[in-house]
């Protein structure tokens, strides 16, 4: 049997895993909601939820991967008790990886395109309306988006083609190092701009009037939700890399390092964006408009803006590609572990698959813009994002946690033993009740509240539509719980390794 690949160094594992966790949400969402919900007060609540939500779930993924030495395609088969049905969840996990890449790869193409526009000076020649039209025109040109999407697919699978240590680890080290250096330079530049101090105060100083305006409950749930989603948990994208990890260090320490890097990137992104927007009197917003409309206008207003624009979109390209490479590696593991394919064969098939699967999101902005399944003003990318973010990710996290803590799954004893192997801080045994019962309830609450908030707009959705979608959410949850807890009827012992 061919020996499984392993990371060449601990740093390689940390940077590759952090590259998967560090995504676009760290940049186009975190700084905005941080400022919106009271600055430093929000950050403190957010960090608390990272510790009690993100960290435990990440340890579950890491423990399953390291013990099974398999990706999500075979991990449950390897560890589940005889006769159980946990392995059926691998199909949802793989669907989540493909669905995520169906639109995330396209957005990665947007980043590279804007590097090109910045480098050629085409953005610098535009006024505020021109910058807006440039982004809108790109969305109406499927051939442009297809070209840059294909380029991202080829670059990302090209990195994967060199294997784990020679490709994914080596290139991720370079990408993440450049990403962090670019962030540092951009943040320092933003902080020395005239008027940047007002932005820093908006970003960091606790403002309880903003908390009261938006509601304490909304602030707490926003912090909880972002802490839950920021690490990209639930589809095995983190689990795959722990399957290549040695057992020299405890998983509490390894998971903690990933959380720290992800948090530092999110906080630093705020120092890049918020002070610059305040310096030039531009209202900071979130999502694609922030990156492709607001910030190009900021760069056009500053001295040396062309250089800063190139550096910013290079940084964003690195952030996107680091995540894409990580998820592609998880997809490839499905074929290499499950079907015993060679890496090159799996890459060849998936280059074609990912290009074709990216077309609906691309065409959803133009040719297929009339398809608005989630309501007026939505598109196919919104649908794909909804299926991943509001369904597969939270339910996937519920599955990982219950598998690690319940007797009909792998079980707390095996999980606790695996987490604490190696040097470093140990997971306290007293957390068993919290992780076994309270954490799953919190995850289910986030899942149902997420649905409720998504369809809460009474002007956009009728009562009947909202009730139908909430009913759909409940059915999915009950189906998941049925598979999880229905297996109690067949008793077996988790496999030990």
Short mmCIF file of C-alpha atoms in Angstrom, two decimals, residues 22-496:
data_model
loop_
_atom_site.label_atom_id
_atom_site.label_comp_id
_atom_site.label_asym_id
_atom_site.label_seq_id
_atom_site.Cartn_x
_atom_site.Cartn_y
_atom_site.Cartn_z
CA UNK A 22 -8.65 32.87 5.56
CA UNK A 23 -11.26 33.73 2.97
CA UNK A 24 -13.03 36.67 1.43
CA UNK A 25 -15.39 36.99 4.40
CA UNK A 26 -12.44 38.10 6.53
CA UNK A 27 -12.07 41.12 4.25
CA UNK A 28 -15.44 42.04 2.81
CA UNK A 29 -17.58 41.27 5.85
CA UNK A 30 -15.73 41.29 9.19
CA UNK A 31 -14.52 44.95 9.21
CA UNK A 32 -17.98 46.20 8.25
CA UNK A 33 -19.96 44.26 10.85
CA UNK A 34 -17.31 45.05 13.46
CA UNK A 35 -17.81 48.77 12.93
CA UNK A 36 -21.57 48.40 12.59
CA UNK A 37 -21.97 46.59 15.91
CA UNK A 38 -19.85 48.72 18.20
CA UNK A 39 -16.18 48.18 17.34
CA UNK A 40 -14.13 46.74 20.20
CA UNK A 41 -17.25 45.54 22.03
CA UNK A 42 -18.12 43.38 19.02
CA UNK A 43 -14.54 42.08 18.79
CA UNK A 44 -14.60 40.88 22.40
CA UNK A 45 -17.89 39.02 21.88
CA UNK A 46 -16.58 37.63 18.58
CA UNK A 47 -13.40 36.30 20.21
CA UNK A 48 -15.47 34.66 22.94
CA UNK A 49 -17.56 32.81 20.37
CA UNK A 50 -14.45 31.79 18.44
CA UNK A 51 -13.26 30.04 21.59
CA UNK A 52 -16.55 28.34 22.45
CA UNK A 53 -17.75 27.57 18.91
CA UNK A 54 -15.06 27.68 16.25
CA UNK A 55 -12.25 26.08 18.23
CA UNK A 56 -14.15 22.96 19.46
CA UNK A 57 -15.62 22.23 16.02
CA UNK A 58 -12.22 22.66 14.39
CA UNK A 59 -10.74 20.18 16.87
CA UNK A 60 -13.44 17.68 15.89
CA UNK A 61 -12.51 17.93 12.21
CA UNK A 62 -8.81 17.68 13.01
CA UNK A 63 -9.28 14.65 15.27
CA UNK A 64 -11.29 12.74 12.67
CA UNK A 65 -8.76 13.48 9.95
CA UNK A 66 -5.62 12.71 11.94
CA UNK A 67 -6.95 9.45 13.36
CA UNK A 68 -8.52 8.09 10.18
CA UNK A 69 -5.72 9.29 7.86
CA UNK A 70 -8.47 9.83 5.31
CA UNK A 71 -10.39 12.71 3.79
CA UNK A 72 -14.12 13.11 4.28
CA UNK A 73 -14.74 10.54 1.54
CA UNK A 74 -13.54 7.68 3.77
CA UNK A 75 -13.10 9.06 7.28
CA UNK A 76 -16.54 8.11 8.57
CA UNK A 77 -16.25 4.64 7.01
CA UNK A 78 -12.94 4.21 8.80
CA UNK A 79 -14.10 5.29 12.27
CA UNK A 80 -17.84 4.57 12.55
CA UNK A 81 -19.07 1.55 14.54
CA UNK A 82 -20.07 -1.45 12.48
CA UNK A 83 -23.54 -1.17 10.97
CA UNK A 84 -23.85 2.60 11.40
CA UNK A 85 -24.78 5.10 8.68
CA UNK A 86 -22.47 8.05 9.32
CA UNK A 87 -20.69 7.41 6.03
CA UNK A 88 -23.78 8.65 4.14
CA UNK A 89 -22.87 12.20 5.21
CA UNK A 90 -19.76 12.16 3.03
CA UNK A 91 -21.95 12.84 -0.01
CA UNK A 92 -23.26 16.05 1.55
CA UNK A 93 -19.71 17.03 2.41
CA UNK A 94 -18.46 16.53 -1.12
CA UNK A 95 -21.53 18.33 -2.52
CA UNK A 96 -20.65 21.23 -0.23
CA UNK A 97 -17.09 21.38 -1.54
CA UNK A 98 -18.25 21.41 -5.16
CA UNK A 99 -21.04 23.94 -4.50
CA UNK A 100 -18.63 26.25 -2.71
CA UNK A 101 -16.16 26.13 -5.58
CA UNK A 102 -18.90 26.69 -8.17
CA UNK A 103 -19.03 30.36 -7.16
CA UNK A 104 -15.85 30.88 -5.14
CA UNK A 105 -13.67 30.03 -8.14
CA UNK A 106 -15.53 32.65 -10.17
CA UNK A 107 -14.94 35.27 -7.47
CA UNK A 108 -11.26 34.32 -7.46
CA UNK A 109 -11.31 35.12 -11.17
CA UNK A 110 -12.74 38.56 -10.37
CA UNK A 111 -9.74 39.22 -8.13
CA UNK A 112 -7.23 38.34 -10.83
CA UNK A 113 -9.14 40.46 -13.35
CA UNK A 114 -8.93 43.45 -11.03
CA UNK A 115 -5.19 42.88 -10.61
CA UNK A 116 -5.00 43.19 -14.39
CA UNK A 117 -7.20 46.31 -14.45
CA UNK A 118 -5.12 47.92 -11.71
CA UNK A 119 -1.79 46.99 -13.31
CA UNK A 120 -2.80 48.37 -16.72
CA UNK A 121 -4.11 51.59 -15.18
CA UNK A 122 -7.60 51.13 -16.61
CA UNK A 123 -9.24 51.75 -13.22
CA UNK A 124 -7.26 54.93 -12.59
CA UNK A 125 -8.83 56.64 -15.59
CA UNK A 126 -12.37 56.25 -14.23
CA UNK A 127 -14.50 58.52 -12.07
CA UNK A 128 -16.86 57.18 -9.39
CA UNK A 129 -19.60 56.28 -11.87
CA UNK A 130 -17.02 54.75 -14.19
CA UNK A 131 -15.75 52.43 -11.48
CA UNK A 132 -19.30 51.26 -10.79
CA UNK A 133 -19.97 50.70 -14.50
CA UNK A 134 -16.70 48.76 -14.85
CA UNK A 135 -17.86 46.21 -12.29
CA UNK A 136 -21.35 46.03 -13.79
CA UNK A 137 -19.91 45.57 -17.29
CA UNK A 138 -17.74 42.69 -16.10
CA UNK A 139 -20.83 40.93 -14.73
CA UNK A 140 -22.52 41.35 -18.11
CA UNK A 141 -19.57 39.84 -20.01
CA UNK A 142 -19.63 36.05 -19.47
CA UNK A 143 -16.65 35.53 -21.77
CA UNK A 144 -14.49 37.75 -19.54
CA UNK A 145 -15.51 35.95 -16.35
CA UNK A 146 -15.12 32.52 -17.97
CA UNK A 147 -11.55 33.35 -19.05
CA UNK A 148 -10.45 34.47 -15.58
CA UNK A 149 -12.28 31.58 -13.92
CA UNK A 150 -10.49 29.06 -16.13
CA UNK A 151 -7.20 30.74 -15.25
CA UNK A 152 -7.91 30.33 -11.52
CA UNK A 153 -8.87 26.67 -12.04
CA UNK A 154 -5.63 25.98 -13.93
CA UNK A 155 -3.43 27.83 -11.42
CA UNK A 156 -5.05 26.12 -8.44
CA UNK A 157 -5.00 22.59 -9.83
CA UNK A 158 -1.51 23.27 -11.14
CA UNK A 159 -0.41 23.80 -7.54
CA UNK A 160 -2.21 20.62 -6.45
CA UNK A 161 -0.52 18.67 -9.27
CA UNK A 162 2.85 18.86 -7.51
CA UNK A 163 1.46 16.92 -4.55
CA UNK A 164 0.99 17.85 -0.93
CA UNK A 165 4.51 18.80 0.18
CA UNK A 166 5.92 19.83 -3.20
CA UNK A 167 2.86 21.75 -4.35
CA UNK A 168 0.17 22.62 -1.83
CA UNK A 169 2.48 23.10 1.17
CA UNK A 170 5.36 24.81 -0.65
CA UNK A 171 3.20 27.22 -2.65
CA UNK A 172 0.87 27.92 0.30
CA UNK A 173 3.88 28.97 2.37
CA UNK A 174 4.80 31.47 -0.33
CA UNK A 175 1.24 32.70 -0.86
CA UNK A 176 0.46 33.10 2.85
CA UNK A 177 3.79 34.82 3.55
CA UNK A 178 3.17 37.29 0.72
CA UNK A 179 -0.43 37.74 1.85
CA UNK A 180 0.61 38.61 5.40
CA UNK A 181 3.36 40.97 4.22
CA UNK A 182 1.00 42.75 1.83
CA UNK A 183 -1.58 43.10 4.59
CA UNK A 184 1.00 44.64 6.91
CA UNK A 185 2.15 47.16 4.29
CA UNK A 186 -1.41 48.09 3.32
CA UNK A 187 -2.50 48.46 6.95
CA UNK A 188 0.43 50.73 7.83
CA UNK A 189 -0.28 52.85 4.74
CA UNK A 190 -3.96 53.22 5.66
CA UNK A 191 -3.14 54.20 9.24
CA UNK A 192 -0.90 57.10 8.18
CA UNK A 193 -3.47 58.64 5.82
CA UNK A 194 -4.90 62.00 6.81
CA UNK A 195 -8.12 61.53 8.75
CA UNK A 196 -7.47 57.81 9.33
CA UNK A 197 -7.80 58.28 13.09
CA UNK A 198 -11.56 58.70 12.81
CA UNK A 199 -11.78 55.36 11.02
CA UNK A 200 -9.68 53.67 13.70
CA UNK A 201 -11.98 55.06 16.40
CA UNK A 202 -15.04 53.82 14.47
CA UNK A 203 -13.42 50.40 14.12
CA UNK A 204 -12.01 49.80 17.59
CA UNK A 205 -13.43 52.10 20.26
CA UNK A 206 -16.56 50.60 21.87
CA UNK A 207 -19.62 52.57 20.82
CA UNK A 208 -22.64 51.47 22.79
CA UNK A 209 -24.96 53.80 20.85
CA UNK A 210 -24.31 51.69 17.76
CA UNK A 211 -24.98 48.54 19.76
CA UNK A 212 -28.26 49.97 21.07
CA UNK A 213 -29.24 51.16 17.60
CA UNK A 214 -28.82 47.72 16.05
CA UNK A 215 -29.82 45.76 19.15
CA UNK A 216 -27.71 43.79 21.61
CA UNK A 217 -29.28 40.54 20.43
CA UNK A 218 -28.41 41.22 16.80
CA UNK A 219 -24.85 42.13 17.76
CA UNK A 220 -24.41 38.91 19.74
CA UNK A 221 -25.87 36.79 16.94
CA UNK A 222 -23.72 38.56 14.31
CA UNK A 223 -20.61 37.80 16.37
CA UNK A 224 -21.73 34.22 16.93
CA UNK A 225 -22.52 33.62 13.25
CA UNK A 226 -19.26 35.07 11.96
CA UNK A 227 -17.23 33.10 14.51
CA UNK A 228 -19.10 30.00 13.38
CA UNK A 229 -18.55 30.48 9.64
CA UNK A 230 -15.14 32.19 9.46
CA UNK A 231 -13.11 28.97 9.68
CA UNK A 232 -14.94 27.25 6.81
CA UNK A 233 -15.97 24.27 8.91
CA UNK A 234 -18.52 21.60 8.06
CA UNK A 235 -17.46 20.20 4.68
CA UNK A 236 -14.15 18.59 5.62
CA UNK A 237 -11.92 21.23 4.07
CA UNK A 238 -10.00 21.45 7.34
CA UNK A 239 -10.30 17.74 8.12
CA UNK A 240 -8.34 16.71 5.02
CA UNK A 241 -5.17 18.50 6.12
CA UNK A 242 -5.11 16.91 9.57
CA UNK A 243 -5.12 13.55 7.79
CA UNK A 244 -1.61 14.47 6.58
CA UNK A 245 -0.52 15.59 10.06
CA UNK A 246 1.83 13.79 12.46
CA UNK A 247 1.04 13.28 16.14
CA UNK A 248 3.82 15.36 17.70
CA UNK A 249 1.47 18.06 19.03
CA UNK A 250 -1.97 18.16 20.64
CA UNK A 251 -4.84 19.27 18.44
CA UNK A 252 -5.92 22.01 20.86
CA UNK A 253 -2.64 23.76 20.09
CA UNK A 254 -2.85 23.13 16.36
CA UNK A 255 -6.44 24.38 16.15
CA UNK A 256 -5.57 27.37 18.32
CA UNK A 257 -2.84 28.43 15.89
CA UNK A 258 -5.29 28.40 12.97
CA UNK A 259 -7.82 30.47 14.92
CA UNK A 260 -5.13 33.02 15.83
CA UNK A 261 -3.96 33.46 12.22
CA UNK A 262 -7.51 33.75 10.92
CA UNK A 263 -8.38 36.36 13.57
CA UNK A 264 -5.25 38.41 12.92
CA UNK A 265 -6.05 38.52 9.19
CA UNK A 266 -9.63 39.63 9.87
CA UNK A 267 -8.55 42.35 12.30
CA UNK A 268 -5.79 43.59 9.99
CA UNK A 269 -8.22 43.76 7.07
CA UNK A 270 -10.20 46.25 9.12
CA UNK A 271 -7.12 48.43 9.53
CA UNK A 272 -6.68 48.39 5.75
CA UNK A 273 -10.25 49.22 4.79
CA UNK A 274 -11.95 51.32 7.47
CA UNK A 275 -9.30 54.09 7.95
CA UNK A 276 -8.86 54.44 4.17
CA UNK A 277 -12.60 54.85 3.62
CA UNK A 278 -12.88 57.47 6.38
CA UNK A 279 -9.81 59.29 5.10
CA UNK A 280 -11.48 59.92 1.75
CA UNK A 281 -15.01 60.39 3.06
CA UNK A 282 -16.37 57.19 1.50
CA UNK A 283 -18.92 55.15 3.44
CA UNK A 284 -17.54 51.65 4.12
CA UNK A 285 -19.90 48.85 3.12
CA UNK A 286 -19.63 45.10 2.74
CA UNK A 287 -19.58 42.36 0.12
CA UNK A 288 -18.49 42.69 -3.53
CA UNK A 289 -19.42 46.43 -3.71
CA UNK A 290 -16.79 47.12 -1.03
CA UNK A 291 -14.01 45.42 -2.99
CA UNK A 292 -14.89 46.32 -6.55
CA UNK A 293 -16.54 49.75 -6.22
CA UNK A 294 -15.74 51.43 -2.90
CA UNK A 295 -12.04 50.56 -2.59
CA UNK A 296 -11.09 51.29 -6.24
CA UNK A 297 -12.56 54.77 -5.68
CA UNK A 298 -10.41 55.07 -2.55
CA UNK A 299 -7.28 54.06 -4.48
CA UNK A 300 -8.11 56.51 -7.26
CA UNK A 301 -8.21 59.29 -4.68
CA UNK A 302 -4.84 58.60 -3.03
CA UNK A 303 -1.32 59.33 -4.16
CA UNK A 304 0.25 56.26 -5.73
CA UNK A 305 -3.20 54.69 -5.86
CA UNK A 306 -2.33 52.47 -8.81
CA UNK A 307 0.40 50.71 -6.84
CA UNK A 308 -1.79 50.35 -3.75
CA UNK A 309 -4.62 49.00 -5.90
CA UNK A 310 -2.34 46.36 -7.43
CA UNK A 311 -1.08 45.35 -4.01
CA UNK A 312 -4.60 45.14 -2.56
CA UNK A 313 -6.01 42.95 -5.33
CA UNK A 314 -2.90 40.78 -5.25
CA UNK A 315 -3.57 40.30 -1.55
CA UNK A 316 -7.19 39.42 -2.28
CA UNK A 317 -6.12 37.02 -5.05
CA UNK A 318 -3.79 35.24 -2.63
CA UNK A 319 -6.59 35.01 -0.05
CA UNK A 320 -8.96 33.51 -2.62
CA UNK A 321 -6.48 31.10 -4.20
CA UNK A 322 -5.23 29.82 -0.82
CA UNK A 323 -8.81 28.79 -0.01
CA UNK A 324 -9.46 27.38 -3.49
CA UNK A 325 -6.31 25.23 -3.43
CA UNK A 326 -7.27 23.87 -0.01
CA UNK A 327 -10.79 22.90 -1.11
CA UNK A 328 -9.52 21.47 -4.41
CA UNK A 329 -7.18 19.24 -2.40
CA UNK A 330 -10.18 17.99 -0.42
CA UNK A 331 -12.06 17.28 -3.64
CA UNK A 332 -9.08 15.37 -5.03
CA UNK A 333 -8.88 13.27 -1.87
CA UNK A 334 -12.37 11.94 -2.63
CA UNK A 335 -11.02 10.36 -5.81
CA UNK A 336 -7.61 9.36 -4.42
CA UNK A 337 -8.86 7.89 -1.12
CA UNK A 338 -12.30 6.69 -2.18
CA UNK A 339 -11.78 5.58 -5.77
CA UNK A 340 -8.01 4.93 -5.56
CA UNK A 341 -7.33 7.20 -8.52
CA UNK A 342 -3.92 8.71 -9.14
CA UNK A 343 -3.63 12.43 -8.42
CA UNK A 344 -3.09 13.41 -12.07
CA UNK A 345 -6.18 11.53 -13.25
CA UNK A 346 -8.34 13.16 -10.57
CA UNK A 347 -6.97 16.58 -11.49
CA UNK A 348 -7.70 16.07 -15.20
CA UNK A 349 -11.34 15.21 -14.56
CA UNK A 350 -11.87 18.01 -12.04
CA UNK A 351 -10.40 20.73 -14.24
CA UNK A 352 -13.21 20.00 -16.68
CA UNK A 353 -15.82 19.58 -13.92
CA UNK A 354 -14.98 22.80 -12.08
CA UNK A 355 -14.97 24.88 -15.27
CA UNK A 356 -18.37 23.50 -16.26
CA UNK A 357 -19.80 23.75 -12.73
CA UNK A 358 -18.71 27.40 -12.49
CA UNK A 359 -20.82 28.35 -15.52
CA UNK A 360 -24.21 28.65 -13.73
CA UNK A 361 -22.86 31.29 -11.30
CA UNK A 362 -21.21 33.18 -14.17
CA UNK A 363 -24.25 33.05 -16.43
CA UNK A 364 -26.53 33.89 -13.49
CA UNK A 365 -25.41 37.51 -13.79
CA UNK A 366 -26.31 37.79 -17.48
CA UNK A 367 -27.76 35.05 -19.68
CA UNK A 368 -29.56 33.30 -16.80
CA UNK A 369 -30.28 36.40 -14.71
CA UNK A 370 -34.03 35.72 -15.02
CA UNK A 371 -33.65 32.68 -12.74
CA UNK A 372 -34.27 34.08 -9.25
CA UNK A 373 -35.12 31.09 -7.07
CA UNK A 374 -34.51 32.89 -3.77
CA UNK A 375 -36.63 35.88 -4.71
CA UNK A 376 -36.48 39.04 -6.75
CA UNK A 377 -32.99 40.46 -7.13
CA UNK A 378 -31.19 37.18 -6.40
CA UNK A 379 -29.18 35.05 -8.81
CA UNK A 380 -27.70 31.57 -9.10
CA UNK A 381 -24.61 32.49 -7.10
CA UNK A 382 -26.90 33.54 -4.24
CA UNK A 383 -28.60 30.15 -4.44
CA UNK A 384 -25.30 28.26 -4.38
CA UNK A 385 -24.03 30.37 -1.48
CA UNK A 386 -27.31 29.83 0.38
CA UNK A 387 -27.14 26.04 -0.02
CA UNK A 388 -23.58 25.98 1.33
CA UNK A 389 -23.62 28.69 4.02
CA UNK A 390 -27.12 28.19 5.41
CA UNK A 391 -27.41 24.42 5.03
CA UNK A 392 -24.36 22.26 4.44
CA UNK A 393 -21.91 24.15 6.67
CA UNK A 394 -24.02 24.31 9.87
CA UNK A 395 -25.45 20.80 9.46
CA UNK A 396 -21.97 19.50 8.62
CA UNK A 397 -20.63 21.01 11.84
CA UNK A 398 -23.46 19.34 13.76
CA UNK A 399 -22.47 16.01 12.22
CA UNK A 400 -18.77 16.37 13.06
CA UNK A 401 -19.49 17.32 16.67
CA UNK A 402 -22.03 14.58 17.36
CA UNK A 403 -19.86 11.96 15.65
CA UNK A 404 -17.00 12.86 17.98
CA UNK A 405 -19.01 13.00 21.19
CA UNK A 406 -21.78 10.38 20.99
CA UNK A 407 -21.54 6.65 21.59
CA UNK A 408 -23.17 5.69 18.31
CA UNK A 409 -20.47 7.64 16.52
CA UNK A 410 -16.75 7.62 17.10
CA UNK A 411 -17.38 8.55 20.72
CA UNK A 412 -15.96 10.96 23.28
CA UNK A 413 -13.32 8.53 24.59
CA UNK A 414 -11.69 8.06 21.19
CA UNK A 415 -11.99 11.76 20.33
CA UNK A 416 -10.56 12.88 23.68
CA UNK A 417 -7.64 10.47 23.36
CA UNK A 418 -6.78 11.64 19.83
CA UNK A 419 -7.04 15.36 20.63
CA UNK A 420 -4.60 15.06 23.52
CA UNK A 421 -1.89 13.01 21.79
CA UNK A 422 1.38 14.92 21.58
CA UNK A 423 3.00 17.87 23.29
CA UNK A 424 1.10 21.00 24.19
CA UNK A 425 -2.04 22.06 26.00
CA UNK A 426 -4.60 19.33 26.66
CA UNK A 427 -8.35 19.56 26.18
CA UNK A 428 -10.02 19.60 29.64
CA UNK A 429 -12.20 16.55 30.28
CA UNK A 430 -14.79 18.81 31.93
CA UNK A 431 -15.83 20.07 28.47
CA UNK A 432 -17.49 16.75 27.65
CA UNK A 433 -21.00 17.86 28.64
CA UNK A 434 -20.65 21.17 26.78
CA UNK A 435 -19.38 19.59 23.55
CA UNK A 436 -21.79 16.64 23.70
CA UNK A 437 -25.04 18.48 24.41
CA UNK A 438 -24.79 22.27 24.58
CA UNK A 439 -22.66 22.85 21.46
CA UNK A 440 -25.00 20.82 19.20
CA UNK A 441 -27.96 22.86 20.48
CA UNK A 442 -26.13 26.12 19.72
CA UNK A 443 -25.36 24.91 16.20
CA UNK A 444 -29.00 24.01 15.61
CA UNK A 445 -30.03 27.45 16.91
CA UNK A 446 -27.64 29.20 14.53
CA UNK A 447 -28.95 27.09 11.64
CA UNK A 448 -32.63 27.89 12.28
CA UNK A 449 -32.00 31.56 13.14
CA UNK A 450 -29.98 31.91 9.94
CA UNK A 451 -32.97 30.72 7.90
CA UNK A 452 -35.33 33.01 9.79
CA UNK A 453 -33.14 36.08 9.22
CA UNK A 454 -32.56 35.28 5.55
CA UNK A 455 -36.28 35.25 4.78
CA UNK A 456 -37.33 37.86 7.35
CA UNK A 457 -37.94 40.67 4.81
CA UNK A 458 -41.75 40.85 4.64
CA UNK A 459 -41.58 43.10 1.57
CA UNK A 460 -39.59 40.51 -0.35
CA UNK A 461 -41.11 37.29 0.98
CA UNK A 462 -44.75 36.55 1.76
CA UNK A 463 -45.75 34.71 4.92
CA UNK A 464 -46.35 31.59 2.85
CA UNK A 465 -42.89 31.70 1.28
CA UNK A 466 -41.22 32.26 4.65
CA UNK A 467 -43.19 29.42 6.20
CA UNK A 468 -42.28 27.09 3.32
CA UNK A 469 -38.56 27.81 3.63
CA UNK A 470 -38.64 27.43 7.42
CA UNK A 471 -40.46 24.14 6.93
CA UNK A 472 -37.73 23.05 4.52
CA UNK A 473 -35.08 23.95 7.13
CA UNK A 474 -36.85 21.93 9.82
CA UNK A 475 -37.20 18.91 7.51
CA UNK A 476 -33.47 18.99 6.67
CA UNK A 477 -32.60 19.25 10.35
CA UNK A 478 -34.91 16.39 11.31
CA UNK A 479 -33.52 14.26 8.48
CA UNK A 480 -29.98 14.90 9.69
CA UNK A 481 -30.91 14.14 13.30
CA UNK A 482 -32.75 11.03 12.17
CA UNK A 483 -29.63 9.65 10.54
CA UNK A 484 -27.49 10.65 13.54
CA UNK A 485 -29.69 9.37 16.35
CA UNK A 486 -31.56 6.70 14.44
CA UNK A 487 -28.36 4.69 14.45
CA UNK A 488 -28.85 4.01 18.17
CA UNK A 489 -31.00 1.09 17.10
CA UNK A 490 -27.85 -0.68 15.95
CA UNK A 491 -25.25 -0.86 18.64
CA UNK A 492 -21.62 -1.20 17.81
CA UNK A 493 -18.27 -0.04 18.99
CA UNK A 494 -16.28 2.68 17.31
CA UNK A 495 -13.15 1.46 15.61
CA UNK A 496 -9.99 2.13 17.53
#
